[in-house]
Amino acid sequence: MAAGGEQGGGALVLVATPIGNLGDLSPRAVEALRSADVIACEDTRHSGKLLHHAGIAPRRLVAVHAHNEAEQAERLVEEMRAGVRLAVITDAGTPGISDPGERLVAAAVAAGVAVETVPGPSAVIAALVVSGLPTGRFCFEGFLPRKGRERTDRLAVLAGETRTTVLYEAPHRIGVTLHDLLDACGGERRIVIARELTKRFEEVWRGTVTEAGEWASAVAARGEFVLVLEGAAPARVTAAEVDEALRRHLAAGESTRDAVAAVAAGLSVPKRQVYAAALRLER
Ligand code: SAM
């Protein structure tokens, strides 16, 4: 039963599939799907087409989507414990990234079932790397909450986020999200809109948040979009603020070393700068 399992054991295999261009389905992905006992997918008709294109006749195809992942996970974990190799794919990209997969992985890990990955396309990484914005540190927000306090709070956090931020958005909400980003972060920050990546009408638009709003209202928002937002400029901390924080930590009995470390981390200031201030205060 456990075809492909090296020790005959079951496993959960997360298989990335194309985000548009079918040429991005890797040979390893094909092999993993061909050798799986069961393939879990969001939509059996949609994935059936991909499998057909790759010449794969699945042994068993099951639907696992946002609405049934929890119950399916319980049942499928039992099958994997009994030796089944389960491959998971979604409609596009990497399972578990704004798509089903996370719960299955958590359930497999909890049950001691091996989890493997066949990495490949994901819109978050594809958009980040073409954006031209800093890639060394970034954060992924997926889809913003649709409304209410949750959305406002998340936007407020983004306003202060210094790392490049990647967001997914549906075409009919791109205008409202750009408008809210303008309100929360101001219009000056750079933003990149990666649209229909790897597909025929791929486009990578670059400009400021203000210009993006104008762009979105001028074009028909069709297709799939990723927004890559420049991080906020780090807040400028004055020497007096560093001194004041250091005095507080030292007065609380901390060693110079601990106080410097705490202030540097707390104010996001280089340690060297805080050490210099500590030496000055100790003189
Ligand atoms: N699991 C997928 C991944 O790894 O990228 C993401 C699935 S999420 C439900 C779908 C969102 O991903 C879309 O709304 C869009 O924001 C983004 N996306 C997927 N394919 C894309 C593409 N070809 N170009 C731009 N964005 C894409």
mmCIF file of N, CA and C and ligand atoms in Angstrom, residues 16-21 42 90-100 120-127 140 142-143 167-171 194-199 202-203 223-227, ligand 1:
data_model
loop_
_atom_site.group_PDB
_atom_site.id
_atom_site.type_symbol
_atom_site.label_atom_id
_atom_site.label_comp_id
_atom_site.label_asym_id
_atom_site.label_seq_id
_atom_site.Cartn_x
_atom_site.Cartn_y
_atom_site.Cartn_z
ATOM 1 N N ALA A 16 4.279 21.150 -4.244
ATOM 2 C CA ALA A 16 3.954 22.444 -4.855
ATOM 3 C C ALA A 16 3.622 22.235 -6.326
ATOM 4 N N THR A 17 2.627 22.978 -6.797
ATOM 5 C CA THR A 17 2.225 22.893 -8.210
ATOM 6 C C THR A 17 2.285 24.307 -8.814
ATOM 7 N N PRO A 18 2.223 24.434 -10.132
ATOM 8 C CA PRO A 18 2.389 25.745 -10.770
ATOM 9 C C PRO A 18 1.391 26.809 -10.288
ATOM 10 N N ILE A 19 1.840 28.071 -10.349
ATOM 11 C CA ILE A 19 0.923 29.182 -10.046
ATOM 12 C C ILE A 19 0.394 29.763 -11.361
ATOM 13 N N GLY A 20 0.564 29.057 -12.426
ATOM 14 C CA GLY A 20 0.061 29.524 -13.717
ATOM 15 C C GLY A 20 0.654 28.720 -14.856
ATOM 16 N N ASN A 21 1.964 28.706 -14.921
ATOM 17 C CA ASN A 21 2.623 28.059 -16.048
ATOM 18 C C ASN A 21 2.862 26.579 -15.755
ATOM 19 N N GLU A 42 -7.770 20.508 -3.395
ATOM 20 C CA GLU A 42 -8.899 21.362 -3.011
ATOM 21 C C GLU A 42 -10.118 21.056 -3.860
ATOM 22 N N THR A 90 -2.716 21.845 -3.929
ATOM 23 C CA THR A 90 -3.833 22.786 -3.880
ATOM 24 C C THR A 90 -4.087 23.284 -5.303
ATOM 25 N N ASP A 91 -4.988 24.244 -5.444
ATOM 26 C CA ASP A 91 -5.291 24.720 -6.803
ATOM 27 C C ASP A 91 -4.053 25.312 -7.464
ATOM 28 N N ALA A 92 -3.188 25.923 -6.667
ATOM 29 C CA ALA A 92 -1.979 26.533 -7.235
ATOM 30 C C ALA A 92 -0.960 26.768 -6.135
ATOM 31 N N GLY A 93 0.290 26.600 -6.465
ATOM 32 C CA GLY A 93 1.359 26.970 -5.537
ATOM 33 C C GLY A 93 1.619 25.942 -4.457
ATOM 34 N N THR A 94 2.046 26.446 -3.319
ATOM 35 C CA THR A 94 2.505 25.579 -2.240
ATOM 36 C C THR A 94 1.397 25.359 -1.209
ATOM 37 N N PRO A 95 1.073 24.100 -0.922
ATOM 38 C CA PRO A 95 0.052 23.830 0.102
ATOM 39 C C PRO A 95 0.470 24.457 1.438
ATOM 40 N N GLY A 96 -0.508 24.907 2.186
ATOM 41 C CA GLY A 96 -0.206 25.470 3.517
ATOM 42 C C GLY A 96 0.062 26.961 3.472
ATOM 43 N N ILE A 97 0.234 27.536 2.280
ATOM 44 C CA ILE A 97 0.473 28.979 2.170
ATOM 45 C C ILE A 97 -0.831 29.601 1.661
ATOM 46 N N SER A 98 -1.592 30.180 2.596
ATOM 47 C CA SER A 98 -2.942 30.698 2.296
ATOM 48 C C SER A 98 -3.776 29.649 1.570
ATOM 49 N N ASP A 99 -3.568 28.423 1.904
ATOM 50 C CA ASP A 99 -4.234 27.283 1.281
ATOM 51 C C ASP A 99 -4.265 26.144 2.294
ATOM 52 N N PRO A 100 -5.124 25.129 2.069
ATOM 53 C CA PRO A 100 -5.120 23.984 2.992
ATOM 54 C C PRO A 100 -3.748 23.330 3.061
ATOM 55 N N GLY A 120 8.411 24.083 -4.564
ATOM 56 C CA GLY A 120 8.252 24.599 -5.928
ATOM 57 C C GLY A 120 7.582 25.952 -5.889
ATOM 58 N N PRO A 121 6.739 26.266 -6.880
ATOM 59 C CA PRO A 121 6.187 27.611 -6.991
ATOM 60 C C PRO A 121 5.372 28.054 -5.783
ATOM 61 N N SER A 122 5.514 29.321 -5.478
ATOM 62 C CA SER A 122 4.643 29.972 -4.505
ATOM 63 C C SER A 122 4.631 31.450 -4.866
ATOM 64 N N ALA A 123 3.438 32.030 -4.933
ATOM 65 C CA ALA A 123 3.335 33.412 -5.410
ATOM 66 C C ALA A 123 4.071 34.382 -4.493
ATOM 67 N N VAL A 124 4.143 34.071 -3.202
ATOM 68 C CA VAL A 124 4.803 34.991 -2.266
ATOM 69 C C VAL A 124 6.273 35.159 -2.629
ATOM 70 N N ILE A 125 6.964 34.074 -2.877
ATOM 71 C CA ILE A 125 8.392 34.150 -3.178
ATOM 72 C C ILE A 125 8.602 34.705 -4.591
ATOM 73 N N ALA A 126 7.763 34.260 -5.526
ATOM 74 C CA ALA A 126 7.906 34.734 -6.908
ATOM 75 C C ALA A 126 7.778 36.260 -6.952
ATOM 76 N N ALA A 127 6.780 36.799 -6.242
ATOM 77 C CA ALA A 127 6.557 38.245 -6.266
ATOM 78 C C ALA A 127 7.676 38.981 -5.527
ATOM 79 N N PHE A 140 5.251 37.888 5.563
ATOM 80 C CA PHE A 140 4.148 37.502 4.690
ATOM 81 C C PHE A 140 2.866 37.650 5.475
ATOM 82 N N GLY A 142 -0.250 37.185 3.927
ATOM 83 C CA GLY A 142 -1.352 36.477 3.277
ATOM 84 C C GLY A 142 -2.445 37.472 2.911
ATOM 85 N N PHE A 143 -3.702 37.080 3.077
ATOM 86 C CA PHE A 143 -4.819 37.991 2.832
ATOM 87 C C PHE A 143 -5.083 38.774 4.117
ATOM 88 N N LEU A 167 1.656 40.683 0.520
ATOM 89 C CA LEU A 167 0.220 40.458 0.762
ATOM 90 C C LEU A 167 -0.409 39.818 -0.462
ATOM 91 N N TYR A 168 -1.356 38.949 -0.233
ATOM 92 C CA TYR A 168 -2.175 38.433 -1.325
ATOM 93 C C TYR A 168 -3.459 39.258 -1.370
ATOM 94 N N GLU A 169 -4.023 39.413 -2.536
ATOM 95 C CA GLU A 169 -5.316 40.092 -2.607
ATOM 96 C C GLU A 169 -6.115 39.605 -3.810
ATOM 97 N N ALA A 170 -7.415 39.553 -3.611
ATOM 98 C CA ALA A 170 -8.324 39.165 -4.703
ATOM 99 C C ALA A 170 -8.524 40.376 -5.611
ATOM 100 N N PRO A 171 -8.741 40.151 -6.912
ATOM 101 C CA PRO A 171 -8.823 41.274 -7.852
ATOM 102 C C PRO A 171 -9.888 42.305 -7.488
ATOM 103 N N ALA A 194 2.498 42.552 -8.368
ATOM 104 C CA ALA A 194 2.873 41.460 -9.268
ATOM 105 C C ALA A 194 1.591 40.757 -9.673
ATOM 106 N N ARG A 195 1.327 40.782 -10.954
ATOM 107 C CA ARG A 195 0.029 40.321 -11.442
ATOM 108 C C ARG A 195 0.228 39.172 -12.428
ATOM 109 N N GLU A 196 -0.562 38.130 -12.265
ATOM 110 C CA GLU A 196 -0.566 37.010 -13.218
ATOM 111 C C GLU A 196 0.839 36.438 -13.463
ATOM 112 N N LEU A 197 1.594 36.274 -12.374
ATOM 113 C CA LEU A 197 2.968 35.786 -12.514
ATOM 114 C C LEU A 197 3.007 34.446 -13.240
ATOM 115 N N THR A 198 3.966 34.304 -14.093
ATOM 116 C CA THR A 198 4.231 33.097 -14.904
ATOM 117 C C THR A 198 3.168 32.858 -15.988
ATOM 118 N N LYS A 199 2.191 33.771 -16.096
ATOM 119 C CA LYS A 199 1.123 33.564 -17.077
ATOM 120 C C LYS A 199 1.301 34.514 -18.270
ATOM 121 N N GLU A 202 1.456 38.358 -17.569
ATOM 122 C CA GLU A 202 2.273 38.721 -16.387
ATOM 123 C C GLU A 202 2.663 40.205 -16.466
ATOM 124 N N GLU A 203 2.568 40.855 -15.320
ATOM 125 C CA GLU A 203 2.930 42.270 -15.255
ATOM 126 C C GLU A 203 3.483 42.564 -13.869
ATOM 127 N N GLY A 223 -7.354 39.149 -12.859
ATOM 128 C CA GLY A 223 -6.217 38.250 -12.665
ATOM 129 C C GLY A 223 -5.866 38.095 -11.208
ATOM 130 N N GLU A 224 -4.673 37.563 -10.972
ATOM 131 C CA GLU A 224 -4.245 37.316 -9.585
ATOM 132 C C GLU A 224 -3.132 38.288 -9.233
ATOM 133 N N PHE A 225 -3.189 38.760 -7.995
ATOM 134 C CA PHE A 225 -2.283 39.834 -7.579
ATOM 135 C C PHE A 225 -1.534 39.506 -6.298
ATOM 136 N N VAL A 226 -0.290 39.934 -6.264
ATOM 137 C CA VAL A 226 0.454 39.970 -5.007
ATOM 138 C C VAL A 226 0.949 41.404 -4.829
ATOM 139 N N LEU A 227 0.811 41.915 -3.621
ATOM 140 C CA LEU A 227 1.321 43.253 -3.311
ATOM 141 C C LEU A 227 2.591 43.098 -2.485
HETATM 142 N N1 SAM B 1 -0.745 28.499 -2.100
HETATM 143 C C1 SAM B 1 -0.581 29.569 -3.055
HETATM 144 C C2 SAM B 1 0.891 29.968 -3.110
HETATM 145 O O1 SAM B 1 1.741 29.211 -2.672
HETATM 146 O O2 SAM B 1 1.183 31.036 -3.619
HETATM 147 C C3 SAM B 1 -1.483 30.740 -2.751
HETATM 148 C C4 SAM B 1 -2.930 30.425 -2.758
HETATM 149 S S1 SAM B 1 -3.965 31.786 -2.391
HETATM 150 C C5 SAM B 1 -5.501 31.009 -2.185
HETATM 151 C C6 SAM B 1 -4.186 32.550 -3.953
HETATM 152 C C7 SAM B 1 -3.536 33.938 -4.029
HETATM 153 O O3 SAM B 1 -2.161 33.787 -4.384
HETATM 154 C C8 SAM B 1 -4.116 34.829 -5.102
HETATM 155 O O4 SAM B 1 -5.262 35.519 -4.625
HETATM 156 C C9 SAM B 1 -2.973 35.778 -5.384
HETATM 157 O O5 SAM B 1 -2.904 36.772 -4.390
HETATM 158 C C10 SAM B 1 -1.774 34.826 -5.247
HETATM 159 N N2 SAM B 1 -1.406 34.236 -6.546
HETATM 160 C C11 SAM B 1 -1.531 32.944 -6.904
HETATM 161 N N3 SAM B 1 -1.078 32.767 -8.161
HETATM 162 C C12 SAM B 1 -0.644 33.964 -8.598
HETATM 163 C C13 SAM B 1 -0.052 34.448 -9.810
HETATM 164 N N4 SAM B 1 0.163 33.629 -10.840
HETATM 165 N N5 SAM B 1 0.288 35.749 -9.894
HETATM 166 C C14 SAM B 1 0.061 36.590 -8.868
HETATM 167 N N6 SAM B 1 -0.504 36.193 -7.708
HETATM 168 C C15 SAM B 1 -0.842 34.916 -7.568
#
